[in-house]
mmCIF file of N, CA and C in Angstrom:
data_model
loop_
_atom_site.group_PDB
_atom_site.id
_atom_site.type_symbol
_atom_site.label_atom_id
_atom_site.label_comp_id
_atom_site.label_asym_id
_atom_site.label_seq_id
_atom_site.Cartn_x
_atom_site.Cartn_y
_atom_site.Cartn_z
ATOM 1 N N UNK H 1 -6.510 -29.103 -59.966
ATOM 2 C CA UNK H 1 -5.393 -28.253 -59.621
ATOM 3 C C UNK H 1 -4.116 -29.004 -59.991
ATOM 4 N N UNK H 2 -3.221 -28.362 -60.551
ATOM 5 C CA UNK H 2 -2.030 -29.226 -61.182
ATOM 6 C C UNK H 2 -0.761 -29.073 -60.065
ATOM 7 N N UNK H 3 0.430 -29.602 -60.150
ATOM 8 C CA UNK H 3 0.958 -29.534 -58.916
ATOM 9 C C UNK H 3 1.535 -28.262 -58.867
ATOM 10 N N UNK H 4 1.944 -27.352 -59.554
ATOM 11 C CA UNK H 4 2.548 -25.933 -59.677
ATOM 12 C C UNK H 4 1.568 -25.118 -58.743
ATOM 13 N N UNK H 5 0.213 -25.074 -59.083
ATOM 14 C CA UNK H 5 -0.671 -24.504 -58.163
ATOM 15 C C UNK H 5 -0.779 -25.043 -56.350
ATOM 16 N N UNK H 6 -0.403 -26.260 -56.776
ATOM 17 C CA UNK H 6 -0.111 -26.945 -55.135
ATOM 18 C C UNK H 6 0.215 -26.354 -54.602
ATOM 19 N N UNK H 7 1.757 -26.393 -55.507
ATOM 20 C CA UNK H 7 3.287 -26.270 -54.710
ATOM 21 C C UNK H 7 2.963 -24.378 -54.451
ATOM 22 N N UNK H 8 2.108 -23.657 -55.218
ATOM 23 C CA UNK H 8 2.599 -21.907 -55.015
ATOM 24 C C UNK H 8 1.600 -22.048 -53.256
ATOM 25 N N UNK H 9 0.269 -22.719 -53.341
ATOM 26 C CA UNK H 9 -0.806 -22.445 -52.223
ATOM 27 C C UNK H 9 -0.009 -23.133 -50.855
ATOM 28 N N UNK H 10 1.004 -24.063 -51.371
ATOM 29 C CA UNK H 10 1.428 -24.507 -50.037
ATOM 30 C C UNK H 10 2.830 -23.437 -49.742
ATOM 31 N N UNK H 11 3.495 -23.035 -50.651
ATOM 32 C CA UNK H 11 4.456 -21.634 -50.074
ATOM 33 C C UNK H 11 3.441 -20.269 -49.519
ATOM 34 N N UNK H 12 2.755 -20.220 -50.310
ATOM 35 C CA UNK H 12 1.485 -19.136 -50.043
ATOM 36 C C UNK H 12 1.184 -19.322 -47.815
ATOM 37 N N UNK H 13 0.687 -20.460 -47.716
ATOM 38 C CA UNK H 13 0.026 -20.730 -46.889
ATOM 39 C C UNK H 13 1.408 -20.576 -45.583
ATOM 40 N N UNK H 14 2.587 -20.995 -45.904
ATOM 41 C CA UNK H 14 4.125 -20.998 -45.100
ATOM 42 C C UNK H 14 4.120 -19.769 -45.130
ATOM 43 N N UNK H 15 4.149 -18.716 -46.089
ATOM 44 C CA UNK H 15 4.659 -16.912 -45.870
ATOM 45 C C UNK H 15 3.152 -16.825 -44.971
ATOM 46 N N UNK H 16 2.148 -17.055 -44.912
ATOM 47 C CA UNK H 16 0.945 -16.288 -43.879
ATOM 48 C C UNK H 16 1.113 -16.949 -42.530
ATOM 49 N N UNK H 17 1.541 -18.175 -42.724
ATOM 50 C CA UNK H 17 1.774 -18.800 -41.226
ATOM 51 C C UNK H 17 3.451 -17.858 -40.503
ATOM 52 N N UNK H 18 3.886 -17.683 -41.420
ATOM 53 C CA UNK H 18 5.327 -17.179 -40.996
ATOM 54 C C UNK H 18 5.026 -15.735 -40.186
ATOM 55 N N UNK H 19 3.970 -14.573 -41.062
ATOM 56 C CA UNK H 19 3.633 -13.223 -40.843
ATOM 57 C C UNK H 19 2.602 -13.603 -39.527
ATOM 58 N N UNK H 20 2.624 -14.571 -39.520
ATOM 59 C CA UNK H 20 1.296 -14.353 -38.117
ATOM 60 C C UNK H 20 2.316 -15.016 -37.016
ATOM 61 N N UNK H 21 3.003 -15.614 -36.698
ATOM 62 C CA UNK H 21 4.018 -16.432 -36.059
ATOM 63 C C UNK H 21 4.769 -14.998 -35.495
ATOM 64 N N UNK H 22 5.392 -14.310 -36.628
ATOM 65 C CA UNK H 22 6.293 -12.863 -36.275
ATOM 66 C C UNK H 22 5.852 -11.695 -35.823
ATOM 67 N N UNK H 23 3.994 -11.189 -35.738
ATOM 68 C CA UNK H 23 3.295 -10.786 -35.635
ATOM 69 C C UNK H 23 2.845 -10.982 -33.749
ATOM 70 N N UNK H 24 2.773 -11.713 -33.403
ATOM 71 C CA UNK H 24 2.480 -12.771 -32.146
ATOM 72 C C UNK H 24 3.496 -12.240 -31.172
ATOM 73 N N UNK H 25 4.724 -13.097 -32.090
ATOM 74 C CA UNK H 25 6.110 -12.611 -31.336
ATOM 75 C C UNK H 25 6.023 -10.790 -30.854
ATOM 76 N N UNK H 26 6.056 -10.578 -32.271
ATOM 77 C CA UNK H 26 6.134 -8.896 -31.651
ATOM 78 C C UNK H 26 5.345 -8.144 -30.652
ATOM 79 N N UNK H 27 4.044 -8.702 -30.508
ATOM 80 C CA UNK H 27 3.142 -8.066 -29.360
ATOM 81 C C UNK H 27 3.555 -8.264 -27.780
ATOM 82 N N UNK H 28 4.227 -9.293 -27.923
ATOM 83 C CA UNK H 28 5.334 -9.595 -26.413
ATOM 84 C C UNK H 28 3.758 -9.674 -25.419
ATOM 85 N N UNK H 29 3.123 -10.688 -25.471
ATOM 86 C CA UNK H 29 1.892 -11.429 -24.861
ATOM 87 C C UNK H 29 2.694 -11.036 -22.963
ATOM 88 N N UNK H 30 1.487 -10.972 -22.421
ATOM 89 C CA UNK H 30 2.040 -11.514 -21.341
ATOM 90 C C UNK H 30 2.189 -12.753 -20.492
ATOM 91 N N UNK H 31 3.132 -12.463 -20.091
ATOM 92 C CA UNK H 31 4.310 -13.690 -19.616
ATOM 93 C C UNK H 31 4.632 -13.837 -18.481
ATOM 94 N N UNK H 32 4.926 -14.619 -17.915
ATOM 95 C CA UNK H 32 5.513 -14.783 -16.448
ATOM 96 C C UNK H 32 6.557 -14.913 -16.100
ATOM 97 N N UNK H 33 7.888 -14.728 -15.256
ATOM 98 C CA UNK H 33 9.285 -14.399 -15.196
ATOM 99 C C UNK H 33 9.501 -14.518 -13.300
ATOM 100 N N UNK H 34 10.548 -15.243 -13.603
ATOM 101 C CA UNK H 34 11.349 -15.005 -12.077
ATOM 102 C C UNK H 34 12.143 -13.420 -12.186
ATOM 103 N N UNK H 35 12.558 -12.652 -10.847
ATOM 104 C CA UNK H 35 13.233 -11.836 -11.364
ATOM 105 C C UNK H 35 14.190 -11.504 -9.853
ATOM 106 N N UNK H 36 15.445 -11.485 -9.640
ATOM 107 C CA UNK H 36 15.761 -10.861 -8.130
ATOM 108 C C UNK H 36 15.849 -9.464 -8.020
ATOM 109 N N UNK H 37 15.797 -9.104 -7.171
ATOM 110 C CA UNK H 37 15.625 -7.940 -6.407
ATOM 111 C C UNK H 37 17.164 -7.172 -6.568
ATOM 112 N N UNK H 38 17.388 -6.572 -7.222
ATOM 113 C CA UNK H 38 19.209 -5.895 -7.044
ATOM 114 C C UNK H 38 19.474 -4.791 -6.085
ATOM 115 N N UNK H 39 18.479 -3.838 -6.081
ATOM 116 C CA UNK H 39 18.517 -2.963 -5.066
ATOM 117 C C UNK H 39 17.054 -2.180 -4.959
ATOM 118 N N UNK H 40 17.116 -1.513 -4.173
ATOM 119 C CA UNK H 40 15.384 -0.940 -3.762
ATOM 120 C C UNK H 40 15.523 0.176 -3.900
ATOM 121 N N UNK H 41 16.488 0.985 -3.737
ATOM 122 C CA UNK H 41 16.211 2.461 -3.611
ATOM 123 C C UNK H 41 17.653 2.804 -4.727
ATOM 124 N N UNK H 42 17.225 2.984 -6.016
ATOM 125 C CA UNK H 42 15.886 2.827 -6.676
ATOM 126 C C UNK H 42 16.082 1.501 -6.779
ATOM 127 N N UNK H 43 14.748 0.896 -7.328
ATOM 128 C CA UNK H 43 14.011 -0.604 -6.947
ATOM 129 C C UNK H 43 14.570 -1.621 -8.231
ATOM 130 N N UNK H 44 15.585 -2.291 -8.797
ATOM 131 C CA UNK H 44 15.703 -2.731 -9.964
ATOM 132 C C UNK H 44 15.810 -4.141 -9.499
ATOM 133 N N UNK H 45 15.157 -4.758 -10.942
ATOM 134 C CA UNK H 45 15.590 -6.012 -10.666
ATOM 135 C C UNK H 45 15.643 -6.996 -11.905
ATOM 136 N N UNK H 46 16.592 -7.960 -11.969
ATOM 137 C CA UNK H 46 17.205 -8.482 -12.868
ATOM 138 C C UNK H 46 16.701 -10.121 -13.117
ATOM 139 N N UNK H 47 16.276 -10.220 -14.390
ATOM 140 C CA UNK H 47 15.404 -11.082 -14.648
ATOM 141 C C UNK H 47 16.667 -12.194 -15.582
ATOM 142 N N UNK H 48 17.052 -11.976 -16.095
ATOM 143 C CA UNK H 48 18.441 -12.953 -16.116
ATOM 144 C C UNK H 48 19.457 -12.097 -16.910
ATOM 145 N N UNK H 49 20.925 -12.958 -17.189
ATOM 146 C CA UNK H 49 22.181 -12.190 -17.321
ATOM 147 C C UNK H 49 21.891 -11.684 -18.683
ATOM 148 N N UNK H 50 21.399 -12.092 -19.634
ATOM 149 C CA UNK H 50 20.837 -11.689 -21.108
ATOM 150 C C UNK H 50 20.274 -10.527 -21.220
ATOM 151 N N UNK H 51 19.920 -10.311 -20.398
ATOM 152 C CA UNK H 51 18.897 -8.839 -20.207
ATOM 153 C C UNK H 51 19.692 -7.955 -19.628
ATOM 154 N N UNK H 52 18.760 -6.572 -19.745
ATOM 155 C CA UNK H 52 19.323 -5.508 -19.325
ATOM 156 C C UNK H 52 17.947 -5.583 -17.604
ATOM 157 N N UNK H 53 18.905 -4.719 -16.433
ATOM 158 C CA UNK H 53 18.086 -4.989 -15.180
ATOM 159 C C UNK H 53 16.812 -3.823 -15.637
ATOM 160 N N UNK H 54 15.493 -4.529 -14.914
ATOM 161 C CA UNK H 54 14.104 -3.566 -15.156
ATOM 162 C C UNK H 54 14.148 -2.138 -14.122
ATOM 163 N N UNK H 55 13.977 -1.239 -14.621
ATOM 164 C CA UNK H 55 14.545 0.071 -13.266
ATOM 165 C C UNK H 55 12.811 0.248 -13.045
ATOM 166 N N UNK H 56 13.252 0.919 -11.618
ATOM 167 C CA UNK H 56 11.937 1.166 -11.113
ATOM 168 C C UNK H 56 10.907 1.418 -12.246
ATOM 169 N N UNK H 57 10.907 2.448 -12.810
ATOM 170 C CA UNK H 57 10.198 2.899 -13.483
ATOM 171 C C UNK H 57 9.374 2.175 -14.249
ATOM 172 N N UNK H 58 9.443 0.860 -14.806
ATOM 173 C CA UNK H 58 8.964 0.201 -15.367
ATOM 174 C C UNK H 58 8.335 -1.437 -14.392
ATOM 175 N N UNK H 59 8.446 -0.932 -13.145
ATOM 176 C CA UNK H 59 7.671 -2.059 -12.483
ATOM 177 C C UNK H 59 6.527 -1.425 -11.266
ATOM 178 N N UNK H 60 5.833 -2.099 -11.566
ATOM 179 C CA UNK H 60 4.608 -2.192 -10.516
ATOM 180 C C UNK H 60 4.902 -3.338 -9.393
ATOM 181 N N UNK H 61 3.727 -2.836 -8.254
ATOM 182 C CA UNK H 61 4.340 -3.696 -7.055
ATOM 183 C C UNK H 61 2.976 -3.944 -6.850
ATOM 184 N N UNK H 62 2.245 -5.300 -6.067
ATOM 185 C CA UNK H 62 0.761 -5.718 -5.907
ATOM 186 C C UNK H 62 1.359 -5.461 -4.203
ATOM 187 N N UNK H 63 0.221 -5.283 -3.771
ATOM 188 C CA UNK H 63 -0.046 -5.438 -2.009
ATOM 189 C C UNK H 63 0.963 -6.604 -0.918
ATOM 190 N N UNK H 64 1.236 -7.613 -2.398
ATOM 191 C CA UNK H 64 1.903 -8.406 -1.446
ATOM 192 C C UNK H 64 3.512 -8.469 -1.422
ATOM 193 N N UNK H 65 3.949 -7.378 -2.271
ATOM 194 C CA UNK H 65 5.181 -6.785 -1.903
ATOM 195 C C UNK H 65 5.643 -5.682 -1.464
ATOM 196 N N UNK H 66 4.720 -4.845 -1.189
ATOM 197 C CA UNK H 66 5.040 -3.629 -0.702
ATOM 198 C C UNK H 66 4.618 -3.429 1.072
ATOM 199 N N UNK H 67 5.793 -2.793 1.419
ATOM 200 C CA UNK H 67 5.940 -2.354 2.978
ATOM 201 C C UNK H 67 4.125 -2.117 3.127
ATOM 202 N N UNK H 68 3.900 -2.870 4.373
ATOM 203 C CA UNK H 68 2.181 -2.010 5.113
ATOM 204 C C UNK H 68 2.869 -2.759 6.184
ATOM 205 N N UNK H 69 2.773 -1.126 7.141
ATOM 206 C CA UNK H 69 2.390 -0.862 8.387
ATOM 207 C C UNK H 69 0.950 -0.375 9.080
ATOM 208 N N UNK H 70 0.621 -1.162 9.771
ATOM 209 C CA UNK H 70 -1.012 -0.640 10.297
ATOM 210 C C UNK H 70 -0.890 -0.355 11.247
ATOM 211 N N UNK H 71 -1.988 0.591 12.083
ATOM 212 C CA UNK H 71 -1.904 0.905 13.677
ATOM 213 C C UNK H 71 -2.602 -0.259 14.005
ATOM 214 N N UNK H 72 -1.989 -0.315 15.335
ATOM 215 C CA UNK H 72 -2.627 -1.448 16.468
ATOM 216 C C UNK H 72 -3.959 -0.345 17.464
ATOM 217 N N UNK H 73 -5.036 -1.114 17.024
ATOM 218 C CA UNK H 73 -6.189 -0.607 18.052
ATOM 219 C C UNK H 73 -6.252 -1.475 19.776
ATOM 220 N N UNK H 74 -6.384 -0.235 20.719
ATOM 221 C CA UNK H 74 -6.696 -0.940 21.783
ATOM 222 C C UNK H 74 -4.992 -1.112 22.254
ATOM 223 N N UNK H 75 -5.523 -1.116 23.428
ATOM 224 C CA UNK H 75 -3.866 -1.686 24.647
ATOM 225 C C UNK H 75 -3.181 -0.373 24.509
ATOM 226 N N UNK H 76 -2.020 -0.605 23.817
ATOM 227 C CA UNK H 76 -0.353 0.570 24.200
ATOM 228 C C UNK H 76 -0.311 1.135 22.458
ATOM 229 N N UNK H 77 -1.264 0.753 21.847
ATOM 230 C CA UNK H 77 -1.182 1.611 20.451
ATOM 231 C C UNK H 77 0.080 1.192 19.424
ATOM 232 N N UNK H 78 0.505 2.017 19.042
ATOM 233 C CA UNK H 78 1.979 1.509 18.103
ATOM 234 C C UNK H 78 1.114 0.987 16.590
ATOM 235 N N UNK H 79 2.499 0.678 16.125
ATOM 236 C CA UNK H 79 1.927 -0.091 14.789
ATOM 237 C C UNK H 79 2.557 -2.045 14.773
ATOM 238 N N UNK H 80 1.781 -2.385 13.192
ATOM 239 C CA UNK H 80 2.643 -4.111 13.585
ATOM 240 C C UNK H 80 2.779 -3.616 11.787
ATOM 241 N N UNK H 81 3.798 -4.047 11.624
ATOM 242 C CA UNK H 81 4.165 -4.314 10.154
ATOM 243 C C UNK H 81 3.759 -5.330 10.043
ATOM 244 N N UNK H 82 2.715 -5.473 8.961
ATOM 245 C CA UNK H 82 2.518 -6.849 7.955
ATOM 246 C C UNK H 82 2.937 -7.452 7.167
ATOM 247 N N UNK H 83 3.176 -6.613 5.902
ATOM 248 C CA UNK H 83 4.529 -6.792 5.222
ATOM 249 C C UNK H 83 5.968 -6.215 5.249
ATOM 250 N N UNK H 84 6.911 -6.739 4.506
ATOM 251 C CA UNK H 84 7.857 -6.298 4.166
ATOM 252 C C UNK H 84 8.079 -5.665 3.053
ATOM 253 N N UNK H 85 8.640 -4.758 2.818
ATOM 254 C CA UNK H 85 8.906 -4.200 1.436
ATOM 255 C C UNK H 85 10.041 -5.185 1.478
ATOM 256 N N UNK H 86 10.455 -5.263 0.060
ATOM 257 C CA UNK H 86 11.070 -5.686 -0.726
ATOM 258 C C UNK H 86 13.054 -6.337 -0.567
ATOM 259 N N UNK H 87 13.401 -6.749 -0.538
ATOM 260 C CA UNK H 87 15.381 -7.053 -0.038
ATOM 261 C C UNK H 87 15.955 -7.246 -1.300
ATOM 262 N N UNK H 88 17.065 -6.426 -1.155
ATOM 263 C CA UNK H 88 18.289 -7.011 -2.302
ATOM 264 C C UNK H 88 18.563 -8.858 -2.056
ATOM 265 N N UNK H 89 18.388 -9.392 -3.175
ATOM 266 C CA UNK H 89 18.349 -10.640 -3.361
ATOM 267 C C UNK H 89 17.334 -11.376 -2.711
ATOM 268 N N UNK H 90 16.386 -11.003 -2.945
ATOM 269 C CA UNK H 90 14.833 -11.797 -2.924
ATOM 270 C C UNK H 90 14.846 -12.455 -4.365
ATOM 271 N N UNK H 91 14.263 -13.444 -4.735
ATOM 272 C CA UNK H 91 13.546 -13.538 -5.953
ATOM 273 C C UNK H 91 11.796 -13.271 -6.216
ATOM 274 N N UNK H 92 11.421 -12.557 -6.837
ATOM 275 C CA UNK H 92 10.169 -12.725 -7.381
ATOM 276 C C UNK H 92 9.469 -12.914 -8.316
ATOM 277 N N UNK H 93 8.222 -13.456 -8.201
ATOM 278 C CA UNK H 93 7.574 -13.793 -9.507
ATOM 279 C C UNK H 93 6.962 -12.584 -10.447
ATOM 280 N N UNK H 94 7.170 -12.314 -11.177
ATOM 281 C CA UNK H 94 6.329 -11.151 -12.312
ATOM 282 C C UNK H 94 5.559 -11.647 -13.632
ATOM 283 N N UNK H 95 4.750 -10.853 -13.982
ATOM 284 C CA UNK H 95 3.900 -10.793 -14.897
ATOM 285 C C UNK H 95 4.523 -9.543 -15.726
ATOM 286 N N UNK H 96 5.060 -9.670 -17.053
ATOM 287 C CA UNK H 96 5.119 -8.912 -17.768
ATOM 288 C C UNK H 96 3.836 -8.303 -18.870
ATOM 289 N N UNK H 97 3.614 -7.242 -18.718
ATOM 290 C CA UNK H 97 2.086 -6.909 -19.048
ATOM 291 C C UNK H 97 2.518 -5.282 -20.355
ATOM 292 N N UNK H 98 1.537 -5.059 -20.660
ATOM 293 C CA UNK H 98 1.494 -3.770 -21.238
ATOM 294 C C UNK H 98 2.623 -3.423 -22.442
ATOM 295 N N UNK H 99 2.388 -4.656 -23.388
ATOM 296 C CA UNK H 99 3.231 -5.299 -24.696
ATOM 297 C C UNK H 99 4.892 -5.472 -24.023
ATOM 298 N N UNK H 100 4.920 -5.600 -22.693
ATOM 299 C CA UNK H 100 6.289 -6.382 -22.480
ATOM 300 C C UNK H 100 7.001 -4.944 -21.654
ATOM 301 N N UNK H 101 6.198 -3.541 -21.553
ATOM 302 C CA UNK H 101 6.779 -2.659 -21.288
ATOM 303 C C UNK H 101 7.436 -2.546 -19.749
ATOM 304 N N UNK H 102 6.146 -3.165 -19.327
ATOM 305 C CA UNK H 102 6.051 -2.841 -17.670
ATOM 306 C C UNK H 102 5.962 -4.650 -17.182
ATOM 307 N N UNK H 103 6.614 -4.935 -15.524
ATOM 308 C CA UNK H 103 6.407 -5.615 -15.279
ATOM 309 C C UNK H 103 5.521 -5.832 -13.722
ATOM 310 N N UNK H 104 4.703 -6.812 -13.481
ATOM 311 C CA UNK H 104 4.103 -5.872 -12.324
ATOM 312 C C UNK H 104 4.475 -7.639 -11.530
ATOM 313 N N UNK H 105 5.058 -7.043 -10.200
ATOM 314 C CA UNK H 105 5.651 -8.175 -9.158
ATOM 315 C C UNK H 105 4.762 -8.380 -8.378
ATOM 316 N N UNK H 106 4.076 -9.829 -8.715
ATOM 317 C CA UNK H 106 3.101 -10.158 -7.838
ATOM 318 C C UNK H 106 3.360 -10.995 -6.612
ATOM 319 N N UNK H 107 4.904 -11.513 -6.302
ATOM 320 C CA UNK H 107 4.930 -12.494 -4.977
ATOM 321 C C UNK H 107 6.211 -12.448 -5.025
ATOM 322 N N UNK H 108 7.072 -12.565 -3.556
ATOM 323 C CA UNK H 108 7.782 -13.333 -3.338
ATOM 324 C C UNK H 108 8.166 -15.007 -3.571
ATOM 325 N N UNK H 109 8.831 -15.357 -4.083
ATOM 326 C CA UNK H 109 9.526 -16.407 -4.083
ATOM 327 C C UNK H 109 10.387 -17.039 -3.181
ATOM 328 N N UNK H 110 10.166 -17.887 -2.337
ATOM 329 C CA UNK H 110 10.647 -18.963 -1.278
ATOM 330 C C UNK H 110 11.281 -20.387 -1.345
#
């Protein structure tokens, strides 16, 4: 192989590493993100100043951020809240999932 053929297989080999590098990027993998809480009703929250804030619509909530109230069995009845839903200026942790569309908030941050 003479060096002209080198030199084209080693640009060759830089443009396929480049298309798979930009390729990667674009599928927006999922990722993990701090994000605070801006307001709840409706629920947005802002993952840093660069960005635009995520509106409800595009976030999911796991069990361990969303309001549960249970009844109390036995004695005077009533309920006990377990969790809390959610506060303006919480931080939480998210998983951005579903090519970057949706983010789903799996915890409070402390």
């Amino acid at each position: 192989m003479n060096s002209w053929e080198v030199g084209a297989l080693a640009e060759l080999a830089g443009v396929i590493q480049q298309i798979a590098q930009n390729t990667i990027a674009a599928m927006k993998l999922t990722d993990m993100s701090v994000g605070t809480v801006v307001s709840v009703s409706p629920l947005v929250i802002q993952t840093d100043t660069s960005m635009q804030p995520i509106p409800e619509a595009a976030v999911m909530l796991t069990d361990m951020v969303k309001e549960k109230v249970v009844p109390v069995q036995g004695g005077e009845g009533g309920t006990v809240r377990v969790t809390e839903r959610l506060k303006p200026g919480e931080r939480v942790l998210m998983l951005r999932v579903q090519n970057g569309n949706k983010y789903m908030i799996l915890s409070r941050i402390t």
